[in-house]
Structures are given as C-alpha cells and as structure tokens.
Coordinates of C-alpha atoms in Angstrom, one line a residue:
Chain A
M1 CA 148.4 156.6 74.6
E2 CA 144.6 156.0 74.2
Y3 CA 142.8 155.8 70.5
L4 CA 139.5 156.8 69.5
V5 CA 138.7 156.6 66.1
G6 CA 135.3 157.1 64.3
I7 CA 133.5 156.9 60.7
Q8 CA 130.4 157.6 59.8
G9 CA 129.0 155.9 56.6
K10 CA 125.4 156.7 55.0
D11 CA 123.0 155.5 57.6
F12 CA 125.6 154.0 60.2
V13 CA 128.1 155.4 62.5
L14 CA 130.9 153.0 62.9
V15 CA 133.3 153.3 66.8
A16 CA 136.2 152.0 67.9
A17 CA 138.3 152.4 70.8
D18 CA 141.1 150.5 72.7
N19 CA 140.7 148.8 76.1
V20 CA 143.7 149.8 78.2
A21 CA 143.5 151.6 81.1
A22 CA 146.8 152.3 81.8
S23 CA 148.5 153.9 85.0
S24 CA 152.2 155.1 84.3
I25 CA 154.1 152.8 82.5
I26 CA 151.4 149.7 83.9
Q27 CA 148.3 148.5 81.9
M28 CA 146.1 148.2 85.0
K29 CA 142.6 146.6 82.7
H30 CA 142.9 145.3 79.6
D31 CA 139.1 145.2 79.3
Y32 CA 138.3 148.8 79.8
D33 CA 135.4 150.1 77.7
K34 CA 135.7 153.9 77.1
M35 CA 132.5 154.1 75.6
F36 CA 129.6 155.8 77.4
K37 CA 125.8 155.0 76.3
L38 CA 123.8 158.6 76.5
S39 CA 120.9 157.0 75.2
E40 CA 119.8 154.4 72.7
K41 CA 121.0 155.8 69.7
I42 CA 124.1 158.4 71.2
L43 CA 127.8 156.8 72.3
L44 CA 130.1 159.0 74.5
L45 CA 134.0 157.5 73.6
C46 CA 135.9 159.4 76.8
V47 CA 139.5 160.0 77.0
G48 CA 142.1 162.0 78.6
E49 CA 143.0 162.4 81.8
A50 CA 142.6 160.0 85.0
G51 CA 139.4 160.7 86.5
D52 CA 138.2 163.3 84.5
T53 CA 136.9 160.7 81.7
V54 CA 134.3 159.2 83.6
Q55 CA 133.3 162.0 85.8
F56 CA 132.7 164.1 83.0
A57 CA 131.0 161.1 80.4
E58 CA 128.6 160.4 83.1
Y59 CA 128.0 163.9 84.1
I60 CA 126.5 164.3 80.6
Q61 CA 125.0 160.6 80.5
K62 CA 122.9 161.8 83.5
N63 CA 121.8 165.1 81.9
V64 CA 121.0 163.2 78.9
Q65 CA 118.9 161.1 80.8
L66 CA 116.7 164.0 82.6
Y67 CA 116.6 165.7 79.6
K68 CA 114.7 162.5 78.5
M69 CA 112.8 162.1 81.8
R70 CA 111.8 165.8 82.1
N71 CA 110.9 166.1 78.6
G72 CA 109.6 162.5 77.6
Y73 CA 111.5 162.5 74.3
E74 CA 115.3 162.3 74.0
L75 CA 118.3 164.9 73.0
S76 CA 119.0 164.4 69.2
P77 CA 122.9 163.8 68.4
A78 CA 123.6 167.0 67.8
A79 CA 121.5 168.5 70.7
A80 CA 124.0 166.4 72.5
A81 CA 127.2 167.2 71.6
N82 CA 126.6 170.7 71.8
F83 CA 125.5 170.1 75.3
T84 CA 128.2 168.6 75.9
R85 CA 130.4 171.0 74.1
K86 CA 128.8 174.0 76.2
N87 CA 129.8 171.9 79.7
L88 CA 133.6 172.1 78.4
A89 CA 133.5 175.0 77.8
D90 CA 132.1 176.6 80.7
Y91 CA 134.6 174.6 82.8
L92 CA 137.6 175.6 80.5
R93 CA 138.4 178.7 82.1
S94 CA 137.1 177.8 85.7
R95 CA 139.5 176.4 88.6
T96 CA 138.7 172.7 87.2
P97 CA 138.9 172.0 83.8
Y98 CA 138.0 169.3 82.1
H99 CA 140.5 168.0 80.2
V100 CA 139.0 165.2 78.4
N101 CA 139.1 164.4 74.7
L102 CA 135.8 162.9 73.1
L103 CA 133.8 161.7 70.1
L104 CA 130.0 161.7 70.1
A105 CA 128.3 159.4 67.6
G106 CA 124.8 159.0 67.3
Y107 CA 122.1 158.8 65.0
D108 CA 118.7 160.9 64.4
D109 CA 115.6 159.7 62.9
T110 CA 115.5 162.7 60.8
D111 CA 118.8 163.6 60.3
G112 CA 120.3 160.5 59.9
P113 CA 124.3 159.6 61.7
G114 CA 126.1 162.0 63.1
L115 CA 129.8 161.8 64.4
F116 CA 131.1 164.8 66.7
Y117 CA 134.3 165.5 67.5
M118 CA 135.2 167.4 70.6
D119 CA 138.3 168.2 72.1
Y120 CA 139.8 169.5 75.7
L121 CA 139.6 173.0 74.7
S122 CA 136.1 172.6 74.1
S123 CA 136.1 172.9 70.2
L124 CA 133.2 171.0 68.0
A125 CA 133.5 169.7 64.7
K126 CA 130.7 167.5 62.7
A127 CA 133.0 165.3 60.6
P128 CA 132.7 162.3 58.6
F129 CA 135.4 160.5 60.5
A130 CA 137.6 161.4 63.1
A131 CA 140.2 160.2 65.8
H132 CA 141.8 161.2 69.0
G133 CA 145.1 160.4 70.6
Y134 CA 148.5 159.6 69.3
G135 CA 147.5 157.0 67.2
A136 CA 145.4 159.5 65.3
F137 CA 148.4 160.5 63.9
L138 CA 149.2 157.5 62.2
T139 CA 145.7 156.6 61.3
L140 CA 144.1 159.9 59.6
S141 CA 145.9 159.7 56.4
I142 CA 144.4 156.3 55.9
L143 CA 140.8 157.0 56.7
D144 CA 141.5 160.5 54.3
R145 CA 142.5 157.7 51.3
Y146 CA 140.0 155.4 51.4
Y147 CA 137.1 156.8 52.9
K148 CA 133.6 157.6 50.9
P149 CA 130.5 158.9 52.1
D150 CA 128.6 156.1 50.6
L151 CA 130.7 153.2 52.6
T152 CA 129.0 150.3 53.2
R153 CA 129.0 148.1 56.8
E154 CA 131.7 145.7 55.6
E155 CA 133.5 148.6 53.6
A156 CA 133.8 150.9 57.1
V157 CA 134.6 147.7 59.1
D158 CA 137.7 146.5 56.6
L159 CA 138.6 150.3 56.6
L160 CA 138.5 150.1 60.5
K161 CA 141.0 147.1 60.7
K162 CA 143.4 148.6 58.4
C163 CA 143.9 151.7 61.2
I164 CA 144.5 149.6 63.3
E165 CA 146.4 147.1 61.7
E166 CA 148.8 150.3 60.9
L167 CA 148.4 151.1 64.7
N168 CA 149.7 147.2 65.7
K169 CA 152.7 147.7 62.8
R170 CA 153.9 151.2 63.9
F171 CA 152.8 152.6 67.0
I172 CA 154.8 152.4 69.9
M173 CA 152.4 151.0 72.9
N174 CA 150.8 147.8 72.3
L175 CA 147.0 148.1 72.2
P176 CA 146.2 144.2 72.0
S177 CA 142.2 145.2 71.6
F178 CA 139.6 147.5 70.6
T179 CA 136.0 147.5 71.5
V180 CA 134.2 147.9 67.8
R181 CA 130.5 149.5 67.9
L182 CA 128.0 150.6 65.1
I183 CA 125.0 153.1 65.3
D184 CA 122.5 153.2 63.0
K185 CA 118.5 153.4 62.9
E186 CA 118.1 150.5 65.3
G187 CA 120.5 151.1 68.1
I188 CA 123.8 150.2 69.3
H189 CA 125.0 147.1 68.1
D190 CA 128.4 145.4 69.8
L191 CA 130.6 144.2 67.2
E192 CA 133.3 142.3 67.5
K193 CA 136.5 143.0 69.3
L194 CA 139.4 143.5 67.3
T195 CA 142.3 141.8 68.8
H196 CA 145.5 141.6 67.6
G197 CA 147.2 138.8 66.4
A198 CA 148.4 136.3 69.5
K199 CA 146.6 137.3 71.5
Chain B
M1 CA 166.4 183.3 106.8
A2 CA 168.3 186.9 106.7
L3 CA 171.5 185.9 104.4
Q4 CA 169.1 184.2 101.9
D5 CA 166.9 187.2 101.5
L6 CA 170.4 189.6 101.0
C7 CA 171.4 187.3 98.5
N8 CA 167.5 187.0 96.9
F9 CA 168.6 183.3 97.1
Q10 CA 165.9 181.4 95.8
D11 CA 164.2 178.6 97.3
V12 CA 165.4 175.8 94.8
F13 CA 163.4 173.0 96.3
L14 CA 159.9 174.2 94.1
D15 CA 157.5 171.5 93.7
S16 CA 156.8 170.6 90.2
V17 CA 153.9 172.0 88.8
T18 CA 151.5 169.4 87.4
T19 CA 148.1 168.9 88.8
E20 CA 148.4 165.2 89.0
C21 CA 149.5 164.3 92.5
S22 CA 150.7 161.3 91.4
S23 CA 153.7 162.3 90.0
V24 CA 157.2 163.1 92.0
H25 CA 156.6 161.5 95.3
F26 CA 159.3 160.4 97.5
G27 CA 157.9 157.5 99.5
K28 CA 155.2 157.9 101.6
K29 CA 154.7 160.9 103.0
T30 CA 154.4 161.1 106.6
G31 CA 154.2 165.1 106.6
C32 CA 157.9 166.3 105.9
D33 CA 157.8 167.4 102.7
F34 CA 160.9 167.0 100.5
M35 CA 160.1 168.9 97.8
Q36 CA 159.0 172.1 99.6
G37 CA 162.1 173.0 101.4
S38 CA 162.0 171.3 104.9
P39 CA 164.3 172.2 107.4
F40 CA 166.9 170.0 105.8
S41 CA 167.3 171.3 102.3
N42 CA 167.9 174.5 104.2
S43 CA 170.9 173.4 105.7
S44 CA 174.2 175.6 104.6
S45 CA 176.1 172.8 102.6
L46 CA 173.5 173.4 99.8
F47 CA 174.1 176.8 99.6
N48 CA 177.6 176.6 97.7
F49 CA 176.1 173.8 95.1
Y50 CA 172.6 173.8 93.6
I51 CA 172.2 170.6 91.8
P52 CA 169.3 170.6 89.6
P53 CA 166.8 168.0 90.5
V54 CA 166.9 165.4 87.8
P55 CA 163.5 164.4 86.9
L56 CA 162.3 161.1 87.2
P57 CA 161.6 158.7 84.1
F58 CA 158.2 158.4 85.1
P59 CA 155.9 159.2 87.8
I60 CA 157.0 157.2 91.4
S61 CA 153.9 156.3 92.5
H62 CA 153.0 155.7 96.2
G63 CA 156.1 154.0 97.9
T64 CA 154.8 150.5 99.0
T65 CA 153.7 147.3 97.7
T66 CA 150.4 146.4 97.9
L67 CA 148.4 143.9 96.0
A68 CA 144.6 142.0 95.8
F69 CA 143.6 139.4 93.8
L70 CA 140.3 137.2 93.3
F71 CA 140.2 133.2 93.5
Q72 CA 138.0 131.0 93.8
G73 CA 138.0 131.2 97.7
G74 CA 137.3 134.7 97.7
V75 CA 139.9 137.8 97.6
L76 CA 143.4 137.8 98.6
A77 CA 144.9 141.0 99.8
A78 CA 148.8 141.7 100.8
A79 CA 150.8 144.7 101.4
D80 CA 153.9 145.2 102.7
T81 CA 154.9 147.2 106.2
R82 CA 157.8 150.1 105.1
S83 CA 156.3 153.8 105.6
S84 CA 159.2 155.7 104.1
C85 CA 159.4 159.6 104.0
A86 CA 162.0 161.6 102.9
G87 CA 164.0 158.7 101.7
Q88 CA 164.4 157.3 105.1
V89 CA 162.0 154.5 107.0
A90 CA 159.7 156.0 109.1
C91 CA 157.8 153.3 110.5
P92 CA 158.8 149.8 109.3
A93 CA 155.7 148.4 111.1
S94 CA 152.7 150.3 109.9
L95 CA 149.8 148.8 108.3
K96 CA 148.7 149.0 105.1
I97 CA 145.7 146.9 104.7
R98 CA 142.7 148.2 106.8
P99 CA 139.6 146.7 107.6
V100 CA 136.3 148.7 106.5
H101 CA 133.8 146.4 107.9
S102 CA 133.2 143.0 108.9
H103 CA 133.5 141.8 104.8
M104 CA 135.7 144.7 103.4
V105 CA 139.1 145.9 103.5
S106 CA 141.1 148.2 101.9
T107 CA 144.5 148.2 101.2
T108 CA 146.3 151.8 101.2
S109 CA 148.5 153.5 99.2
G110 CA 149.9 157.2 98.9
T111 CA 150.1 159.3 101.6
S112 CA 149.6 157.8 105.4
A113 CA 147.4 160.1 106.6
D114 CA 145.3 160.6 104.0
C115 CA 144.9 156.9 103.4
A116 CA 144.2 156.3 107.1
L117 CA 141.5 159.6 107.5
W118 CA 139.8 158.6 104.2
V119 CA 139.5 154.9 104.8
R120 CA 137.5 155.8 108.4
I121 CA 135.6 158.1 106.7
L122 CA 134.6 155.6 104.1
S123 CA 133.7 153.3 107.0
R124 CA 131.5 155.8 109.1
E125 CA 129.8 156.7 105.7
L126 CA 129.5 152.8 104.9
R127 CA 128.1 152.0 108.6
L128 CA 125.3 154.6 108.2
Y129 CA 124.2 153.4 104.8
Q130 CA 123.7 149.8 106.4
L131 CA 121.9 151.8 109.4
R132 CA 119.8 153.5 106.8
H133 CA 118.8 150.9 104.5
G134 CA 119.3 147.9 105.9
R135 CA 121.6 146.5 104.1
R136 CA 125.6 146.4 103.1
L137 CA 126.3 148.9 100.1
S138 CA 128.0 146.9 97.4
I139 CA 132.2 147.0 96.8
S140 CA 131.2 148.9 93.5
G141 CA 129.1 151.6 95.0
A142 CA 131.4 151.8 98.0
A143 CA 134.2 152.5 95.3
K144 CA 132.2 155.0 94.0
L145 CA 131.0 156.7 97.2
L146 CA 135.1 156.6 97.6
S147 CA 135.6 158.3 94.4
H148 CA 133.1 161.2 94.6
M149 CA 134.4 161.9 98.3
L150 CA 137.8 162.0 96.9
H151 CA 136.9 164.1 93.5
P152 CA 136.4 167.8 95.0
F153 CA 140.1 167.1 96.0
K154 CA 141.7 166.4 92.5
G155 CA 144.5 168.6 91.9
T156 CA 145.8 169.0 95.0
K157 CA 148.2 167.3 97.2
L158 CA 145.7 164.6 98.3
C159 CA 147.4 161.4 97.8
V160 CA 144.9 158.1 98.0
A161 CA 145.2 155.0 95.7
A162 CA 143.7 151.8 97.6
I163 CA 142.3 148.4 96.5
L164 CA 138.9 147.7 97.8
C165 CA 138.6 144.1 98.7
G166 CA 134.9 142.6 99.8
W167 CA 132.4 140.2 99.6
D168 CA 129.0 141.2 98.2
G169 CA 125.9 139.8 100.0
G170 CA 125.8 136.8 102.0
E171 CA 123.5 138.6 104.5
E172 CA 121.3 136.5 106.9
D173 CA 118.7 139.1 106.2
G174 CA 117.6 137.2 102.9
R175 CA 117.5 140.6 100.7
H176 CA 119.7 138.9 98.1
D177 CA 118.4 137.0 95.5
N178 CA 121.5 136.0 93.7
G179 CA 123.8 133.5 95.3
G180 CA 120.9 132.4 98.2
T181 CA 121.2 134.0 102.0
K182 CA 123.8 131.2 103.2
T183 CA 126.3 131.8 100.1
E184 CA 128.2 128.6 99.4
L185 CA 131.0 129.4 98.0
G186 CA 130.0 126.8 95.1
G187 CA 126.8 129.2 94.0
C188 CA 128.9 132.4 94.5
T189 CA 131.7 130.9 92.4
E190 CA 129.8 130.8 89.1
T191 CA 128.7 134.4 89.2
A192 CA 132.1 135.8 90.9
K193 CA 133.5 133.3 88.3
K194 CA 131.8 135.2 85.3
I195 CA 132.6 138.7 86.7
A196 CA 136.2 137.9 86.7
K197 CA 136.4 135.8 83.6
S198 CA 134.2 138.0 81.9
L199 CA 135.1 141.3 80.0
D200 CA 134.1 143.8 82.0
T201 CA 132.9 146.5 80.0
S202 CA 131.7 149.4 81.3
L203 CA 129.2 150.3 79.1
Q204 CA 127.4 147.3 80.7
K205 CA 127.7 148.3 83.9
T206 CA 126.7 151.9 82.6
Q207 CA 123.8 150.5 80.9
S208 CA 122.7 148.9 84.1
S209 CA 123.4 152.2 85.9
S210 CA 121.2 154.6 84.1
P211 CA 117.7 154.3 84.1
T212 CA 116.8 153.3 80.3
L213 CA 113.2 151.9 79.6
G214 CA 110.8 150.6 82.2
G215 CA 111.1 147.5 80.6
Q216 CA 114.9 147.1 81.1
Q217 CA 114.6 148.6 85.0
H218 CA 114.3 144.9 87.0
L219 CA 116.9 143.6 85.1
T220 CA 119.3 145.8 85.5
R221 CA 118.8 145.1 89.1
E222 CA 119.3 141.8 89.1
K223 CA 122.5 142.8 87.4
I224 CA 123.9 144.5 90.4
R225 CA 122.7 142.2 93.4
F226 CA 125.4 139.8 92.9
S227 CA 127.0 137.7 95.5
G228 CA 130.6 136.9 95.6
P229 CA 134.1 138.4 95.8
S230 CA 134.7 141.7 94.1
L231 CA 138.0 144.0 93.8
F232 CA 138.1 147.7 93.1
Y233 CA 140.8 150.1 92.6
V234 CA 140.1 153.6 93.4
C235 CA 142.7 156.8 93.1
S236 CA 142.3 160.3 94.5
D237 CA 143.4 161.1 90.4
G238 CA 139.8 159.8 89.6
T239 CA 141.0 156.3 88.6
R240 CA 138.2 153.9 89.6
L241 CA 138.1 150.6 88.0
Q242 CA 136.7 146.8 88.7
G243 CA 139.5 143.9 87.9
A244 CA 140.7 140.7 89.1
L245 CA 144.1 141.3 89.8
F246 CA 145.3 144.9 91.5
S247 CA 148.9 146.0 92.3
V248 CA 149.4 149.3 93.6
G249 CA 153.1 151.2 94.5
S250 CA 156.1 151.7 93.7
G251 CA 156.8 148.1 94.0
S252 CA 154.1 147.3 91.8
P253 CA 155.6 146.5 88.7
Y254 CA 157.9 143.7 90.4
A255 CA 154.6 142.7 92.0
Y256 CA 152.8 141.9 88.5
S257 CA 155.6 140.3 87.2
I258 CA 155.4 137.3 90.0
L259 CA 151.1 137.6 89.5
D260 CA 150.7 137.4 86.1
Q261 CA 152.9 133.9 85.8
D262 CA 150.8 132.3 88.9
V263 CA 147.3 133.5 90.0
K264 CA 144.5 131.7 88.3
W265 CA 141.2 131.2 89.8
E266 CA 141.6 127.8 90.8
L267 CA 144.3 128.8 93.3
T268 CA 143.7 126.9 96.6
L269 CA 143.9 129.7 100.1
D270 CA 147.6 128.1 100.5
E271 CA 148.7 128.3 97.0
A272 CA 147.5 132.4 96.6
T273 CA 148.6 132.9 100.4
S274 CA 151.9 131.5 98.7
I275 CA 151.7 133.4 95.5
A276 CA 151.2 136.9 97.5
R277 CA 153.5 136.1 100.2
Q278 CA 156.3 135.8 96.9
A279 CA 155.5 138.9 95.1
V280 CA 155.1 141.1 98.1
Y281 CA 158.8 139.7 98.9
R282 CA 160.3 140.2 95.2
A283 CA 159.0 143.7 95.4
T284 CA 160.4 144.5 98.5
H285 CA 163.5 143.1 97.4
R286 CA 163.7 145.6 94.8
D287 CA 162.2 148.4 95.7
A288 CA 163.7 150.5 98.2
Y289 CA 160.5 151.8 99.4
S290 CA 159.0 149.1 100.5
G291 CA 160.0 146.6 102.6
N292 CA 160.4 144.9 106.8
H293 CA 156.8 142.7 106.7
V294 CA 154.2 141.1 104.9
D295 CA 150.4 141.7 105.8
I296 CA 148.1 139.0 104.5
F297 CA 144.7 139.5 104.4
H298 CA 141.8 137.1 103.2
I299 CA 138.4 138.1 102.4
S300 CA 135.6 135.4 102.3
S301 CA 131.4 134.9 102.6
K302 CA 132.3 134.8 106.4
G303 CA 134.4 138.0 106.4
W304 CA 137.8 138.8 106.5
T305 CA 141.0 136.7 108.1
R306 CA 144.2 138.2 108.8
R307 CA 147.8 135.9 109.1
S308 CA 150.0 136.9 111.4
R309 CA 153.1 139.1 110.0
E310 CA 155.7 138.0 108.6
D311 CA 159.4 139.2 108.5
L312 CA 160.7 139.4 105.3
K313 CA 164.2 139.4 106.6
E314 CA 163.8 136.0 107.4
E315 CA 162.4 135.1 103.7
Y316 CA 165.3 136.3 102.2
Y317 CA 168.3 134.8 104.1
R318 CA 165.9 131.5 104.3
E319 CA 166.1 131.6 99.9
K320 CA 169.4 132.2 100.7
E321 CA 169.9 129.7 102.3
R322 CA 168.3 126.9 100.0
R323 CA 170.2 128.5 97.0
E324 CA 173.2 127.6 98.6
R325 CA 172.1 124.4 99.7
G326 CA 171.3 123.8 95.9
M327 CA 168.4 122.7 96.7
R328 CA 165.1 124.3 94.6
R329 CA 162.6 122.4 97.0
D330 CA 160.7 125.7 97.1
V331 CA 160.1 126.3 93.5
T332 CA 159.3 122.4 92.6
Y333 CA 157.0 122.2 95.8
E334 CA 155.2 125.0 94.5
K335 CA 155.1 123.6 91.2
A336 CA 153.8 120.2 92.6
Q337 CA 150.7 122.2 94.3
C338 CA 150.2 124.4 91.7
G339 CA 150.1 121.1 89.6
D340 CA 152.1 122.2 86.6

C-alpha cells in the first residue's frame, strides 16, 4: 500500500514517498513523512510493518550520528547502506526480525550520487532507479523505458511525474500526495509535493 | 477431557497466527479469550459439528469508539463506555478516558487490563520525570516514552491503542519561552494552529531531534519547546503519529465520517462538544462493540475537565422523537451555530 521510488542522475538522486499513514482500512494521516535524514547528504526511506519502520530507521539514524560524533566525519552512503543491511541481516534470524523495505539515497563527495535498494530479507543492491510497494509493479517498466544515466534534474522530475500519474490512474489505493526530495552535492533539498489533481 | 484425547480431537479454536496483535479481536477483552478455547467453546454441542471460523474481511480493531481532536479551545476527547468480551457486554460503564496528569488524558482502546496498566505506568514515569527535571515532559516525549515501553511486547498479545491528548507548557515556573508562562489562549493559538494546520513532516521532527551541526542545535531546541494543545496516537504495534484528529476502535470509521465533515479549528467549545457527542453516538449506533454512555473530556491550558456522563440511549429516543415530529431542529440549530 505504500510506495517509495528513487531515481539517480549524473550528480543527484531524486526520491519520493507517499504520505499516507494507514491502519487497516483507515488513513490515519495524510501528511506523514517516510523519509529519515541520516546525515547532511543521506536519506533513508522506510516502509513496512507499523512500528518496525520508525524503530529501525531511528536506530540507524542515531547510530550514523554516533559514528560522526565519535570519528569526526560522516559515513559515506555506501557505508551507511552496508551498515543498515548488516543490522537487518543480524535481526533477520532472531526472534524479532524487522519487516521493513528501504531505499537509501545519498551523495558522496568522492563517489558521487548513490541509490541503494534494501528489503526485509536484508538484500542490498546499488541501482540507478528503484521502487518499493505495490506501486513498483506499475512503475518499474516506465522507469526502465525512459531512464538514462545522464538525466537532468528536470527530466528526472518529469519521469517521477509520469510514474505518479500511472499510479493515480491504475493503482487501486488512493495516494493523494507524495513528498519529493533531491540530494546533490549541496545537500538535501525539499521539492514541491506532488498532489493528485483536485486535492 | 478424556473423550477429546481419545478421539484426538483437535481444539479447533486455534489462534490465527499473526504477529500483529491488532488482527482478529472480538471486542475489548477482559480476560476470557474467545479464540483460545475458553470453557464456552468446549461445550458438548460443538463436538458434533465444526464450523470453521470465517476470516474477517479486515482486522477488527479494539471494540470501542474513542476520538480526540484539536481546536482553538484546546483538545477534546470523547469515548463510549462499553467493554465487550466474547460478544457480550462485560461492563456497560467503563472509563476509557483516563487522566495521566493535570494536563494530559489518554483515551484507551484494546485490552482493558493492558490499557489500564500501561496508562498508570506512564503516569508514574511522567511524574518521576517531572520530579527529576523540574518540568513536565512534553506530550511528544510522553508518546515516545510509551511507544518505547511497549516495543518489547510487540508480537505478543498485548494490545494498547491510545490517543494521548494534552496541553504542553503553560507552567508557572517560567522555563518555557514560546507563548509565555501565563499562556493566553490567543498566544498559543498561533503556534498550535501552525502545528495543527501545517504539514507535519517527520523529517522536520527528526531534524530537530537528531543533533546536527552545532549552529542548528539552538534552533532545534526552540522548535521542541512549544506551548499548546497536542495529540498523539500510540499503538502497541509500534505506531506513533502526531495529528490534529484521531479516532480509534471498531467504531472509528463511523466516527471519522462525522468528524471529517464538521471539525474545524475555529469551533467553540460547545460546538466541538456537540460534534464529538454526535460522532460517538453515530458510531455506537452502528457498531455493536460500542455503546452505552459517552464521556467527554476537554483539555485546555488550565488542565482537563470532564463533562458528566451521558446515556446515549436517551439520545437515540430524543432523535427518534425529533424525526417523528418532523422537526429538523437539531440539524438547523447546529448549522446556525457553525455559521453554515
């Protein structure tokens, strides 16, 4: 029911997540933010089971901050992604596995932009674009068709809009608005929320 | 039972296996667990035929109707008073809104015993915090505390879904900057209005709670210490949401539809009370697990106050009479008050 998407460009990563916090059949919140800021240039997008998402994401967030405090410099996105995956893997075969699906997006000063796909079975893949949720079934082929590695920011936003239009057209769930953020060498930028027509 | 063992009779009322405690509930449990083979289910009449339990279309959560919302006069919380168990009314006059301290109440739904216990534990922890630090913990902090206390029990049958309603700040000790010590409703309204109306991005909240660069630290402190009404939904499955309007329980969809139409920031206390009463009344009418009376609590900068309990049966007959007389006085009166 929840949807996450990320698109990596030449020197930026664009990410979007829906804003619905649902409980059974009720939308409890329409403006819920599913992105967690790990550091100045890393965002963690987290969906999955109700309490697990926030608990796990905040755990990762605080540990990344701790690393910075102890060592004086921040974890790179790749390191943060691997740290996250390791934690997921450690908990996977414990009594309390975390049922969460994640996208980690970041900009590294040496390696450039990076988008990492992780799922609840603690798999990790660096990908040029990725999506989570039922919406992924509808949008991955659009991303396959139109994606180019040297997308500009405007093209990436257009591609994102195409994906969301498709969701609004075909997805059974009503996802009225999406938070959109862009990460580049300057940091994290909030872009305009993408809302559905009449709302 | 011996015959049962001889026949290798499988106790068919096995608990459905999910880790979510909010799935498959038959009303507010007060100890007798229908699904786990209580004495009722082992009666001889059930040996002869086995009716497989029909799966619910979606998990029925916590047999009750509770709701709370923010408005210019503070927070209004309302709830019904029916406690059900195994399809019967165990208690028609239970108290579902429990005060936590002078400026906070908690509406509870789920398992009665769990809720009663955990709200008391929360009160105790908040009081200890207040004694140790010289100020009350914010509603946000209290919600986080409750959420973290419930986390170890995730996956067990513990079931608590609470809405914490309260007023932050407004203390006489002068330690709060925003809104001033003598919190005038006018002064708080702007801040609270902004919080209620603005899009609550948890990214903003995480930015303020995660220590970033030194320069931003001061700014983040300011953000947290605000004074005004506040509403948090906390569930034992780990959910913790801040909002301006929540309804929890099996009657919540019915209540939501009434509240979504009428709740606005500008309501007066009387209007808000009447809307809350209506919402609970309509929910109790439709939902089997909600009913009996309605409790209404109002929290303002001065603390919480409670309206006397009202019997919804009377409301039903009053409405019936009104309709029979053909007078839509109720609707037009409310409409006139709301300035429609």
